[in-house]
Amino acid sequence: MAGTSRDAKRALTAQRILEAARQEFAAQGFEGTTIRGIARVAGVDPSLVMQHYGSKAALFHSAVQLPVDDDKVASEHLLEVLTVRLGELPPETRALVRSMLTVPEATESMRAYLDERVDNLTRSLDGDDAQLRALLTVSGILGLTITQHFLQLNAFDGVSQEALLRAARGWIASLAGDEPVA
């Protein structure tokens, strides 16, 4: 990196931290992720994480943003989300979903999170109906989470996660605008 400017090095460090944060948040969830863990994965001192992003919450917000107008990334992201939601739910997600209809604080927390997910996905999609498609997608994923993990619909019996994801690919692609809805 001898010919690399200070600004370029700083940008590369910020990008390494962001990628490490995405890995850690995906694996551990918000509560289970630590600044020290992110720093370890990024190969930097924890103080650099704070210097670049200010707080764990600010870093989380940056880490979960999808690129603007990139339907392919949106589809890949949604399949990753489905993979997580169709697997074992982290305890904090289970508690939030279980409580969201009866505890006002959980309701507000879930509403804010889902509104942010809809806004984030909308920004990554093209078309006049991008917000509607984002809303349907986020709502559908929440519905799958509830019907599999809480209502335990019989239709899930004997169906592998791989089969569910295979079936979801077309749904996700059409909602993300990758192919026309049939």
Coordinates of N, CA, C and O in Angstrom, one line a residue:
M1 N 0.8 -1.2 0.0 CA 0.0 0.0 0.0 C 0.8 1.3 0.0 O 0.4 2.3 0.4
A2 N 2.1 1.2 -0.4 CA 3.0 2.3 -0.4 C 2.5 3.5 -1.2 O 2.6 4.6 -0.7
G3 N 1.8 3.3 -2.3 CA 1.3 4.4 -3.1 C -0.1 4.8 -2.8 O -0.7 5.6 -3.5
T4 N -0.7 4.2 -1.7 CA -2.1 4.5 -1.4 C -2.2 5.7 -0.5 O -1.5 5.8 0.5
S5 N -3.1 6.6 -0.8 CA -3.3 7.8 0.0 C -3.9 7.4 1.4 O -4.5 6.4 1.5
R6 N -3.7 8.4 2.3 CA -4.3 8.2 3.6 C -5.8 8.0 3.5 O -6.4 7.2 4.2
D7 N -6.5 8.8 2.7 CA -8.0 8.7 2.5 C -8.3 7.3 2.0 O -9.4 6.7 2.4
A8 N -7.6 6.8 1.0 CA -7.9 5.5 0.4 C -7.7 4.4 1.5 O -8.5 3.5 1.6
K9 N -6.6 4.5 2.3 CA -6.4 3.5 3.4 C -7.6 3.6 4.4 O -8.1 2.6 4.8
R10 N -8.0 4.8 4.7 CA -9.1 5.0 5.7 C -10.4 4.3 5.1 O -11.1 3.7 5.8
A11 N -10.6 4.5 3.8 CA -11.8 4.0 3.2 C -11.8 2.4 3.2 O -12.8 1.8 3.4
L12 N -10.6 1.9 2.9 CA -10.4 0.4 2.9 C -10.7 -0.1 4.3 O -11.3 -1.2 4.5
T13 N -10.2 0.6 5.3 CA -10.4 0.1 6.7 C -11.9 0.2 7.1 O -12.4 -0.8 7.7
A14 N -12.5 1.3 6.7 CA -14.0 1.4 7.0 C -14.7 0.3 6.3 O -15.7 -0.3 6.9
Q15 N -14.3 -0.1 5.1 CA -15.0 -1.2 4.3 C -14.8 -2.5 5.0 O -15.7 -3.3 5.1
R16 N -13.6 -2.8 5.5 CA -13.3 -4.0 6.2 C -14.1 -4.1 7.4 O -14.6 -5.2 7.8
I17 N -14.2 -3.0 8.2 CA -15.0 -3.0 9.4 C -16.5 -3.3 9.0 O -17.1 -4.1 9.7
L18 N -17.0 -2.6 8.0 CA -18.4 -2.8 7.6 C -18.7 -4.3 7.2 O -19.7 -4.8 7.6
E19 N -17.8 -4.9 6.4 CA -17.9 -6.3 6.1 C -17.9 -7.2 7.3 O -18.7 -8.1 7.4
A20 N -17.0 -6.9 8.2 CA -16.9 -7.7 9.4 C -18.2 -7.5 10.2 O -18.7 -8.5 10.8
A21 N -18.7 -6.3 10.3 CA -19.9 -6.1 11.0 C -21.1 -6.9 10.4 O -21.9 -7.4 11.1
R22 N -21.2 -6.9 9.1 CA -22.2 -7.6 8.4 C -22.2 -9.1 8.8 O -23.2 -9.7 9.1
Q23 N -21.0 -9.6 8.8 CA -20.8 -11.1 9.2 C -21.2 -11.3 10.6 O -21.9 -12.2 10.9
E24 N -20.8 -10.5 11.5 CA -21.0 -10.6 12.9 C -22.5 -10.4 13.2 O -23.1 -11.2 14.0
F25 N -23.1 -9.4 12.7 CA -24.6 -9.2 12.9 C -25.4 -10.3 12.3 O -26.4 -10.7 12.9
A26 N -25.0 -10.8 11.2 CA -25.7 -11.9 10.6 C -25.6 -13.2 11.4 O -26.6 -13.9 11.6
A27 N -24.4 -13.4 12.0 CA -24.2 -14.6 12.8 C -24.7 -14.5 14.2 O -25.2 -15.5 14.8
Q28 N -24.5 -13.3 14.8 CA -24.8 -13.2 16.2 C -26.1 -12.4 16.6 O -26.5 -12.3 17.7
G29 N -26.6 -11.7 15.6 CA -27.7 -10.7 15.9 C -27.1 -9.5 16.5 O -25.9 -9.4 16.8
F30 N -28.0 -8.5 16.7 CA -27.5 -7.2 17.3 C -27.0 -7.4 18.7 O -25.9 -6.9 19.0
E31 N -27.8 -8.0 19.5 CA -27.4 -8.1 20.9 C -26.2 -9.0 21.1 O -25.3 -8.7 22.0
G32 N -26.0 -10.0 20.3 CA -24.8 -10.9 20.5 C -23.5 -10.4 19.9 O -22.5 -10.9 20.2
T33 N -23.6 -9.3 19.1 CA -22.5 -8.8 18.4 C -21.8 -7.7 19.3 O -22.5 -6.9 19.9
T34 N -20.5 -7.8 19.3 CA -19.7 -6.8 20.1 C -18.8 -6.0 19.2 O -18.4 -6.5 18.1
I35 N -18.4 -4.8 19.6 CA -17.4 -4.0 18.9 C -16.1 -4.8 18.9 O -15.4 -4.8 17.8
R36 N -15.7 -5.4 20.0 CA -14.5 -6.2 20.0 C -14.5 -7.3 19.0 O -13.5 -7.6 18.3
G37 N -15.6 -8.0 18.9 CA -15.8 -9.1 17.9 C -15.7 -8.6 16.5 O -15.0 -9.2 15.6
I38 N -16.3 -7.5 16.2 CA -16.2 -6.9 14.8 C -14.7 -6.5 14.6 O -14.2 -6.8 13.5
A39 N -14.1 -5.9 15.5 CA -12.7 -5.5 15.3 C -11.8 -6.7 15.1 O -10.9 -6.7 14.2
R40 N -12.0 -7.8 15.8 CA -11.2 -9.0 15.7 C -11.4 -9.5 14.2 O -10.4 -9.8 13.6
V41 N -12.6 -9.6 13.7 CA -12.9 -10.1 12.4 C -12.2 -9.2 11.3 O -11.7 -9.7 10.3
A42 N -12.3 -7.9 11.6 CA -11.8 -6.9 10.6 C -10.3 -6.8 10.7 O -9.6 -6.2 9.8
G43 N -9.7 -7.3 11.8 CA -8.2 -7.2 12.0 C -7.8 -5.8 12.4 O -6.7 -5.3 12.0
V44 N -8.6 -5.1 13.2 CA -8.3 -3.7 13.6 C -8.5 -3.6 15.1 O -9.1 -4.5 15.7
D45 N -8.0 -2.5 15.7 CA -8.3 -2.2 17.1 C -9.7 -1.8 17.2 O -10.3 -1.1 16.4
P46 N -10.4 -2.2 18.4 CA -11.8 -1.7 18.6 C -12.0 -0.2 18.5 O -13.0 0.2 18.1
S47 N -10.9 0.5 18.9 CA -11.1 2.0 18.9 C -11.3 2.5 17.4 O -12.0 3.5 17.2
L48 N -10.7 1.8 16.4 CA -10.9 2.2 15.0 C -12.4 2.0 14.6 O -12.9 2.7 13.8
V49 N -13.0 0.9 15.1 CA -14.4 0.7 14.8 C -15.3 1.9 15.3 O -16.1 2.4 14.5
M50 N -15.0 2.3 16.5 CA -15.7 3.4 17.1 C -15.4 4.7 16.3 O -16.3 5.6 16.1
Q51 N -14.1 4.9 16.0 CA -13.7 6.1 15.2 C -14.4 6.2 13.9 O -14.8 7.3 13.5
H52 N -14.6 5.1 13.2 CA -15.2 5.1 11.9 C -16.7 5.2 11.9 O -17.3 5.9 11.1
Y53 N -17.3 4.6 12.9 CA -18.8 4.5 12.9 C -19.5 5.1 14.1 O -20.7 5.2 14.1
G54 N -18.8 5.4 15.2 CA -19.3 6.1 16.3 C -20.0 5.3 17.4 O -19.8 5.5 18.6
S55 N -20.8 4.3 17.0 CA -21.5 3.4 18.0 C -21.9 2.1 17.3 O -21.9 2.0 16.1
K56 N -22.2 1.2 18.1 CA -22.7 -0.1 17.6 C -24.0 0.1 16.8 O -24.1 -0.5 15.7
A57 N -24.9 0.9 17.3 CA -26.2 1.1 16.6 C -25.9 1.8 15.2 O -26.6 1.4 14.3
A58 N -25.0 2.8 15.2 CA -24.7 3.4 13.9 C -24.1 2.4 12.9 O -24.4 2.5 11.7
L59 N -23.2 1.6 13.4 CA -22.6 0.6 12.6 C -23.6 -0.4 12.1 O -23.6 -0.8 10.9
F60 N -24.5 -0.8 12.9 CA -25.6 -1.7 12.5 C -26.4 -1.1 11.4 O -26.7 -1.8 10.4
H61 N -26.8 0.1 11.6 CA -27.6 0.8 10.6 C -26.9 0.8 9.2 O -27.5 0.6 8.2
S62 N -25.6 1.1 9.3 CA -24.8 1.1 8.0 C -24.7 -0.3 7.4 O -24.8 -0.5 6.2
A63 N -24.6 -1.3 8.3 CA -24.4 -2.7 7.9 C -25.6 -3.3 7.2 O -25.5 -4.2 6.3
V64 N -26.8 -2.8 7.6 CA -28.0 -3.5 7.0 C -28.6 -2.7 5.8 O -29.6 -3.1 5.3
Q65 N -27.9 -1.7 5.4 CA -28.4 -1.0 4.2 C -28.1 -1.7 2.9 O -27.0 -2.3 2.7
L66 N -29.1 -1.8 2.0 CA -28.9 -2.4 0.7 C -28.4 -1.3 -0.3 O -28.8 -0.2 -0.1
P67 N -27.6 -1.7 -1.3 CA -27.3 -0.7 -2.3 C -28.5 -0.2 -3.0 O -29.5 -0.9 -3.2
V68 N -28.5 1.1 -3.3 CA -29.6 1.7 -4.0 C -29.7 1.2 -5.5 O -28.7 1.0 -6.2
D69 N -30.9 0.9 -5.9 CA -31.2 0.5 -7.3 C -30.4 -0.8 -7.7 O -29.9 -0.8 -8.9
D70 N -30.2 -1.8 -6.9 CA -29.5 -3.0 -7.2 C -30.4 -4.2 -6.9 O -30.3 -4.8 -5.8
D71 N -31.3 -4.5 -7.9 CA -32.3 -5.6 -7.6 C -31.6 -6.9 -7.4 O -32.1 -7.7 -6.6
K72 N -30.4 -7.2 -8.0 CA -29.7 -8.5 -7.8 C -29.3 -8.6 -6.3 O -29.5 -9.6 -5.7
V73 N -28.7 -7.5 -5.8 CA -28.3 -7.6 -4.4 C -29.5 -7.7 -3.5 O -29.5 -8.4 -2.5
A74 N -30.6 -7.1 -3.8 CA -31.8 -7.2 -3.0 C -32.3 -8.6 -3.0 O -32.6 -9.1 -1.9
S75 N -32.3 -9.3 -4.1 CA -32.8 -10.7 -4.2 C -31.9 -11.6 -3.4 O -32.3 -12.4 -2.6
E76 N -30.6 -11.4 -3.5 CA -29.6 -12.2 -2.7 C -29.8 -11.9 -1.2 O -29.8 -12.9 -0.5
H77 N -30.0 -10.7 -0.9 CA -30.2 -10.3 0.5 C -31.5 -11.0 1.1 O -31.5 -11.6 2.2
L78 N -32.5 -10.9 0.3 CA -33.8 -11.5 0.8 C -33.7 -13.0 0.9 O -34.3 -13.6 1.9
L79 N -33.0 -13.7 0.0 CA -32.8 -15.1 0.2 C -31.9 -15.4 1.5 O -32.2 -16.4 2.2
E80 N -31.0 -14.6 1.8 CA -30.2 -14.7 3.0 C -31.1 -14.5 4.2 O -31.0 -15.3 5.2
V81 N -32.0 -13.5 4.2 CA -32.9 -13.3 5.3 C -33.8 -14.5 5.5 O -34.0 -15.0 6.6
L82 N -34.3 -15.0 4.4 CA -35.2 -16.2 4.4 C -34.4 -17.4 5.0 O -35.0 -18.2 5.8
T83 N -33.2 -17.6 4.6 CA -32.4 -18.7 5.2 C -32.3 -18.6 6.7 O -32.5 -19.6 7.4
V84 N -32.1 -17.4 7.2 CA -32.0 -17.2 8.6 C -33.4 -17.4 9.3 O -33.5 -18.1 10.3
R85 N -34.5 -16.8 8.7 CA -35.8 -16.9 9.3 C -36.4 -18.3 9.2 O -37.2 -18.7 10.1
L86 N -36.0 -19.1 8.3 CA -36.5 -20.5 8.2 C -35.7 -21.4 9.1 O -36.1 -22.5 9.3
G87 N -34.5 -21.0 9.5 CA -33.7 -21.8 10.5 C -34.2 -21.5 11.9 O -35.2 -20.9 12.1
E88 N -33.4 -21.8 12.9 CA -33.7 -21.6 14.3 C -33.6 -20.1 14.5 O -32.6 -19.5 14.2
L89 N -34.6 -19.5 15.1 CA -34.6 -18.1 15.4 C -33.8 -17.8 16.6 O -33.8 -18.5 17.6
P90 N -33.0 -16.7 16.6 CA -32.3 -16.3 17.8 C -33.3 -15.9 18.9 O -34.4 -15.5 18.6
P91 N -32.9 -16.1 20.1 CA -33.8 -15.8 21.2 C -34.4 -14.4 21.2 O -35.6 -14.2 21.5
E92 N -33.6 -13.4 20.9 CA -34.1 -12.0 20.9 C -35.2 -11.8 19.8 O -36.2 -11.1 20.0
T93 N -35.0 -12.5 18.6 CA -36.0 -12.4 17.6 C -37.3 -13.1 18.0 O -38.4 -12.6 17.8
R94 N -37.1 -14.3 18.6 CA -38.3 -15.1 19.1 C -39.1 -14.3 20.1 O -40.3 -14.2 20.1
A95 N -38.4 -13.6 21.1 CA -39.0 -12.8 22.1 C -39.8 -11.6 21.5 O -40.9 -11.4 21.9
L96 N -39.2 -11.0 20.5 CA -39.8 -9.8 19.9 C -41.0 -10.2 19.1 O -42.1 -9.6 19.3
V97 N -40.9 -11.2 18.3 CA -42.1 -11.6 17.5 C -43.2 -12.1 18.4 O -44.4 -11.8 18.2
R98 N -42.9 -12.9 19.4 CA -43.9 -13.4 20.4 C -44.6 -12.3 21.1 O -45.8 -12.4 21.4
S99 N -43.9 -11.2 21.4 CA -44.4 -10.1 22.2 C -45.0 -9.0 21.4 O -45.7 -8.1 22.0
M100 N -44.8 -9.0 20.1 CA -45.1 -7.8 19.3 C -46.6 -7.4 19.3 O -47.0 -6.2 19.0
L101 N -47.5 -8.3 19.5 CA -48.9 -8.0 19.5 C -49.5 -7.7 20.9 O -50.7 -7.3 21.0
T102 N -48.7 -7.9 21.9 CA -49.3 -7.7 23.3 C -48.5 -6.7 24.1 O -49.0 -6.3 25.1
V103 N -47.3 -6.4 23.8 CA -46.5 -5.5 24.5 C -46.2 -4.3 23.7 O -45.5 -4.4 22.6
P104 N -46.7 -3.1 24.1 CA -46.5 -1.9 23.3 C -45.1 -1.6 22.9 O -44.9 -1.2 21.8
E105 N -44.1 -1.8 23.8 CA -42.7 -1.5 23.5 C -42.3 -2.5 22.3 O -41.5 -2.1 21.5
A106 N -42.7 -3.7 22.4 CA -42.3 -4.7 21.4 C -43.0 -4.3 20.1 O -42.4 -4.4 19.0
T107 N -44.2 -3.9 20.2 CA -45.0 -3.5 18.9 C -44.2 -2.3 18.3 O -44.0 -2.4 17.0
E108 N -43.9 -1.3 19.0 CA -43.2 -0.2 18.4 C -41.8 -0.6 17.9 O -41.4 -0.1 16.8
S109 N -41.1 -1.4 18.6 CA -39.8 -1.8 18.2 C -39.9 -2.6 16.8 O -39.1 -2.4 15.9
M110 N -40.8 -3.5 16.8 CA -41.0 -4.3 15.5 C -41.5 -3.4 14.4 O -41.0 -3.5 13.3
R111 N -42.4 -2.5 14.7 CA -42.9 -1.6 13.6 C -41.7 -0.7 13.1 O -41.6 -0.6 11.9
A112 N -40.9 -0.2 14.0 CA -39.8 0.6 13.5 C -38.8 -0.2 12.7 O -38.4 0.3 11.6
Y113 N -38.6 -1.4 13.1 CA -37.6 -2.3 12.4 C -38.2 -2.6 11.0 O -37.5 -2.5 10.0
L114 N -39.5 -3.0 11.0 CA -40.0 -3.4 9.7 C -40.2 -2.2 8.7 O -40.0 -2.3 7.5
D115 N -40.6 -1.0 9.3 CA -40.7 0.2 8.5 C -39.3 0.5 7.8 O -39.2 0.8 6.6
E116 N -38.2 0.3 8.6 CA -36.9 0.6 8.1 C -36.5 -0.5 7.1 O -35.9 -0.1 6.0
R117 N -36.9 -1.7 7.3 CA -36.6 -2.8 6.3 C -37.4 -2.5 5.0 O -36.8 -2.6 3.9
V118 N -38.6 -2.0 5.0 CA -39.4 -1.7 3.8 C -38.7 -0.5 3.1 O -38.5 -0.5 1.9
D119 N -38.4 0.5 3.9 CA -37.7 1.7 3.3 C -36.4 1.3 2.6 O -36.1 1.8 1.5
N120 N -35.6 0.5 3.3 CA -34.3 0.1 2.8 C -34.5 -0.7 1.5 O -33.8 -0.5 0.5
L121 N -35.4 -1.7 1.5 CA -35.6 -2.5 0.3 C -36.2 -1.6 -0.8 O -35.8 -1.8 -2.0
T122 N -37.1 -0.7 -0.5 CA -37.6 0.2 -1.5 C -36.5 0.9 -2.3 O -36.6 1.0 -3.5
R123 N -35.6 1.4 -1.5 CA -34.5 2.2 -2.1 C -33.6 1.3 -3.1 O -33.0 1.8 -4.0
S124 N -33.6 0.0 -2.9 CA -32.8 -0.8 -3.7 C -33.5 -1.4 -5.0 O -32.9 -2.0 -5.8
L125 N -34.8 -1.0 -5.1 CA -35.6 -1.5 -6.2 C -35.9 -0.4 -7.2 O -36.0 0.8 -6.8
D126 N -36.2 -0.8 -8.4 CA -36.6 0.1 -9.4 C -38.1 0.0 -9.6 O -38.8 -1.0 -9.2
G127 N -38.7 1.0 -10.2 CA -40.1 1.0 -10.6 C -41.1 1.8 -9.7 O -40.7 2.0 -8.5
D128 N -42.2 2.2 -10.2 CA -43.2 2.9 -9.5 C -43.8 2.2 -8.3 O -44.3 2.8 -7.4
D129 N -43.8 0.9 -8.4 CA -44.4 0.1 -7.4 C -43.3 -0.5 -6.4 O -43.6 -1.5 -5.7
A130 N -42.1 0.0 -6.4 CA -41.1 -0.5 -5.5 C -41.5 -0.6 -4.1 O -41.2 -1.6 -3.4
Q131 N -42.1 0.4 -3.5 CA -42.5 0.4 -2.1 C -43.5 -0.7 -1.9 O -43.5 -1.4 -0.9
L132 N -44.5 -0.9 -2.8 CA -45.5 -1.9 -2.6 C -44.8 -3.3 -2.6 O -45.2 -4.1 -1.8
R133 N -43.9 -3.5 -3.6 CA -43.2 -4.8 -3.6 C -42.4 -5.0 -2.4 O -42.3 -6.1 -1.9
A134 N -41.8 -4.0 -1.9 CA -41.0 -4.1 -0.6 C -41.9 -4.4 0.5 O -41.5 -5.3 1.4
L135 N -43.0 -3.8 0.6 CA -44.0 -4.0 1.7 C -44.5 -5.5 1.7 O -44.5 -6.2 2.7
L136 N -44.8 -6.0 0.5 CA -45.3 -7.3 0.3 C -44.2 -8.3 0.7 O -44.4 -9.4 1.4
T137 N -42.9 -8.0 0.3 CA -41.8 -8.9 0.7 C -41.6 -9.0 2.1 O -41.4 -10.1 2.7
V138 N -41.4 -7.8 2.8 CA -41.2 -7.8 4.2 C -42.3 -8.5 5.0 O -42.1 -9.3 5.9
S139 N -43.6 -8.2 4.6 CA -44.7 -8.8 5.2 C -44.7 -10.3 5.0 O -45.1 -11.1 5.9
G140 N -44.4 -10.7 3.8 CA -44.3 -12.2 3.6 C -43.3 -12.9 4.4 O -43.6 -14.0 4.9
I141 N -42.2 -12.3 4.6 CA -41.1 -12.9 5.4 C -41.5 -13.0 6.8 O -41.3 -14.0 7.5
L142 N -42.2 -12.0 7.3 CA -42.7 -12.0 8.7 C -43.8 -13.1 8.8 O -43.8 -13.9 9.8
G143 N -44.6 -13.2 7.8 CA -45.7 -14.2 7.8 C -45.1 -15.6 7.8 O -45.5 -16.5 8.6
L144 N -44.0 -15.9 7.0 CA -43.3 -17.2 7.0 C -42.7 -17.5 8.4 O -42.8 -18.6 8.9
T145 N -42.1 -16.4 9.0 CA -41.5 -16.6 10.3 C -42.6 -17.0 11.3 O -42.4 -18.0 12.1
I146 N -43.7 -16.3 11.3 CA -44.8 -16.6 12.3 C -45.4 -18.0 12.1 O -45.6 -18.8 13.0
T147 N -45.7 -18.3 10.8 CA -46.4 -19.6 10.5 C -45.5 -20.8 10.7 O -46.0 -21.9 11.1
Q148 N -44.2 -20.6 10.5 CA -43.3 -21.8 10.8 C -42.9 -21.9 12.2 O -43.0 -23.0 12.8
H149 N -42.5 -20.8 12.9 CA -41.9 -20.9 14.2 C -43.0 -20.8 15.4 O -42.7 -21.4 16.5
F150 N -44.1 -20.2 15.1 CA -45.0 -20.0 16.2 C -46.3 -20.7 16.0 O -46.8 -21.4 16.9
L151 N -46.9 -20.7 14.8 CA -48.1 -21.4 14.6 C -47.8 -22.9 14.2 O -48.6 -23.7 14.3
Q152 N -46.6 -23.1 13.7 CA -46.1 -24.4 13.3 C -47.1 -25.1 12.4 O -47.6 -26.2 12.7
L153 N -47.4 -24.5 11.3 CA -48.4 -25.1 10.3 C -47.9 -26.4 9.9 O -46.7 -26.7 9.7
N154 N -48.9 -27.3 9.8 CA -48.6 -28.7 9.4 C -47.9 -28.8 8.0 O -47.2 -29.7 7.7
A155 N -48.2 -27.8 7.2 CA -47.6 -27.8 5.8 C -46.0 -27.8 5.9 O -45.4 -28.2 4.9
F156 N -45.5 -27.3 7.0 CA -44.0 -27.3 7.1 C -43.4 -28.7 7.4 O -42.2 -28.9 7.3
D157 N -44.3 -29.6 7.9 CA -43.8 -30.9 8.3 C -43.2 -31.7 7.1 O -43.8 -31.7 6.0
G158 N -42.0 -32.1 7.3 CA -41.3 -32.9 6.2 C -40.8 -32.1 5.1 O -40.3 -32.7 4.1
V159 N -40.9 -30.8 5.2 CA -40.3 -29.9 4.1 C -39.0 -29.4 4.6 O -38.9 -28.8 5.7
S160 N -37.9 -29.6 3.8 CA -36.6 -29.2 4.2 C -36.4 -27.7 3.9 O -37.2 -27.1 3.1
Q161 N -35.5 -27.1 4.6 CA -35.2 -25.7 4.4 C -34.8 -25.4 3.0 O -35.1 -24.4 2.4
E162 N -34.0 -26.4 2.4 CA -33.5 -26.2 1.1 C -34.7 -26.2 0.1 O -34.7 -25.4 -0.9
A163 N -35.7 -27.0 0.3 CA -36.9 -27.0 -0.6 C -37.7 -25.7 -0.5 O -38.1 -25.2 -1.5
L164 N -37.8 -25.2 0.8 CA -38.5 -23.9 0.9 C -37.8 -22.8 0.2 O -38.4 -22.0 -0.4
L165 N -36.4 -22.8 0.3 CA -35.6 -21.8 -0.3 C -35.7 -21.9 -1.8 O -35.8 -20.9 -2.5
R166 N -35.7 -23.1 -2.3 CA -35.8 -23.3 -3.8 C -37.2 -22.7 -4.3 O -37.2 -22.0 -5.3
A167 N -38.2 -23.0 -3.5 CA -39.6 -22.5 -3.9 C -39.6 -21.0 -3.8 O -40.3 -20.3 -4.5
A168 N -38.9 -20.4 -2.8 CA -38.9 -19.0 -2.5 C -38.2 -18.2 -3.6 O -38.4 -17.0 -3.7
R169 N -37.2 -18.8 -4.3 CA -36.4 -18.0 -5.2 C -37.3 -17.3 -6.3 O -37.0 -16.1 -6.6
G170 N -38.2 -18.0 -6.9 CA -39.1 -17.3 -7.8 C -39.9 -16.2 -7.3 O -40.1 -15.1 -7.8
W171 N -40.4 -16.4 -6.1 CA -41.2 -15.4 -5.3 C -40.4 -14.2 -5.1 O -40.8 -13.1 -5.4
I172 N -39.2 -14.4 -4.5 CA -38.3 -13.3 -4.2 C -37.9 -12.6 -5.5 O -37.9 -11.3 -5.6
A173 N -37.6 -13.3 -6.5 CA -37.1 -12.7 -7.8 C -38.3 -11.8 -8.4 O -38.0 -10.7 -8.8
S174 N -39.5 -12.3 -8.3 CA -40.6 -11.5 -8.9 C -40.9 -10.3 -8.0 O -41.2 -9.2 -8.6
L175 N -40.8 -10.4 -6.7 CA -41.1 -9.3 -5.9 C -40.0 -8.2 -6.0 O -40.2 -7.0 -5.9
A176 N -38.7 -8.7 -6.2 CA -37.6 -7.8 -6.3 C -37.5 -7.2 -7.7 O -36.7 -6.3 -7.9
G177 N -38.4 -7.7 -8.6 CA -38.4 -7.1 -10.0 C -37.4 -7.7 -10.9 O -37.2 -7.2 -12.0
D178 N -36.8 -8.9 -10.5 CA -35.9 -9.5 -11.4 C -36.5 -10.2 -12.6 O -35.9 -10.5 -13.6
E179 N -37.8 -10.6 -12.5 CA -38.5 -11.2 -13.6 C -40.0 -10.8 -13.4 O -40.4 -10.6 -12.3
P180 N -40.7 -10.8 -14.5 CA -42.1 -10.4 -14.4 C -42.9 -11.5 -13.6 O -42.6 -12.7 -13.6
V181 N -43.9 -11.0 -12.9 CA -44.8 -11.9 -12.1 C -45.7 -12.6 -13.1 O -46.3 -11.9 -14.0
A182 N -45.8 -13.9 -13.0 CA -46.6 -14.7 -13.9 C -48.1 -14.6 -13.6 O -48.5 -14.4 -12.5

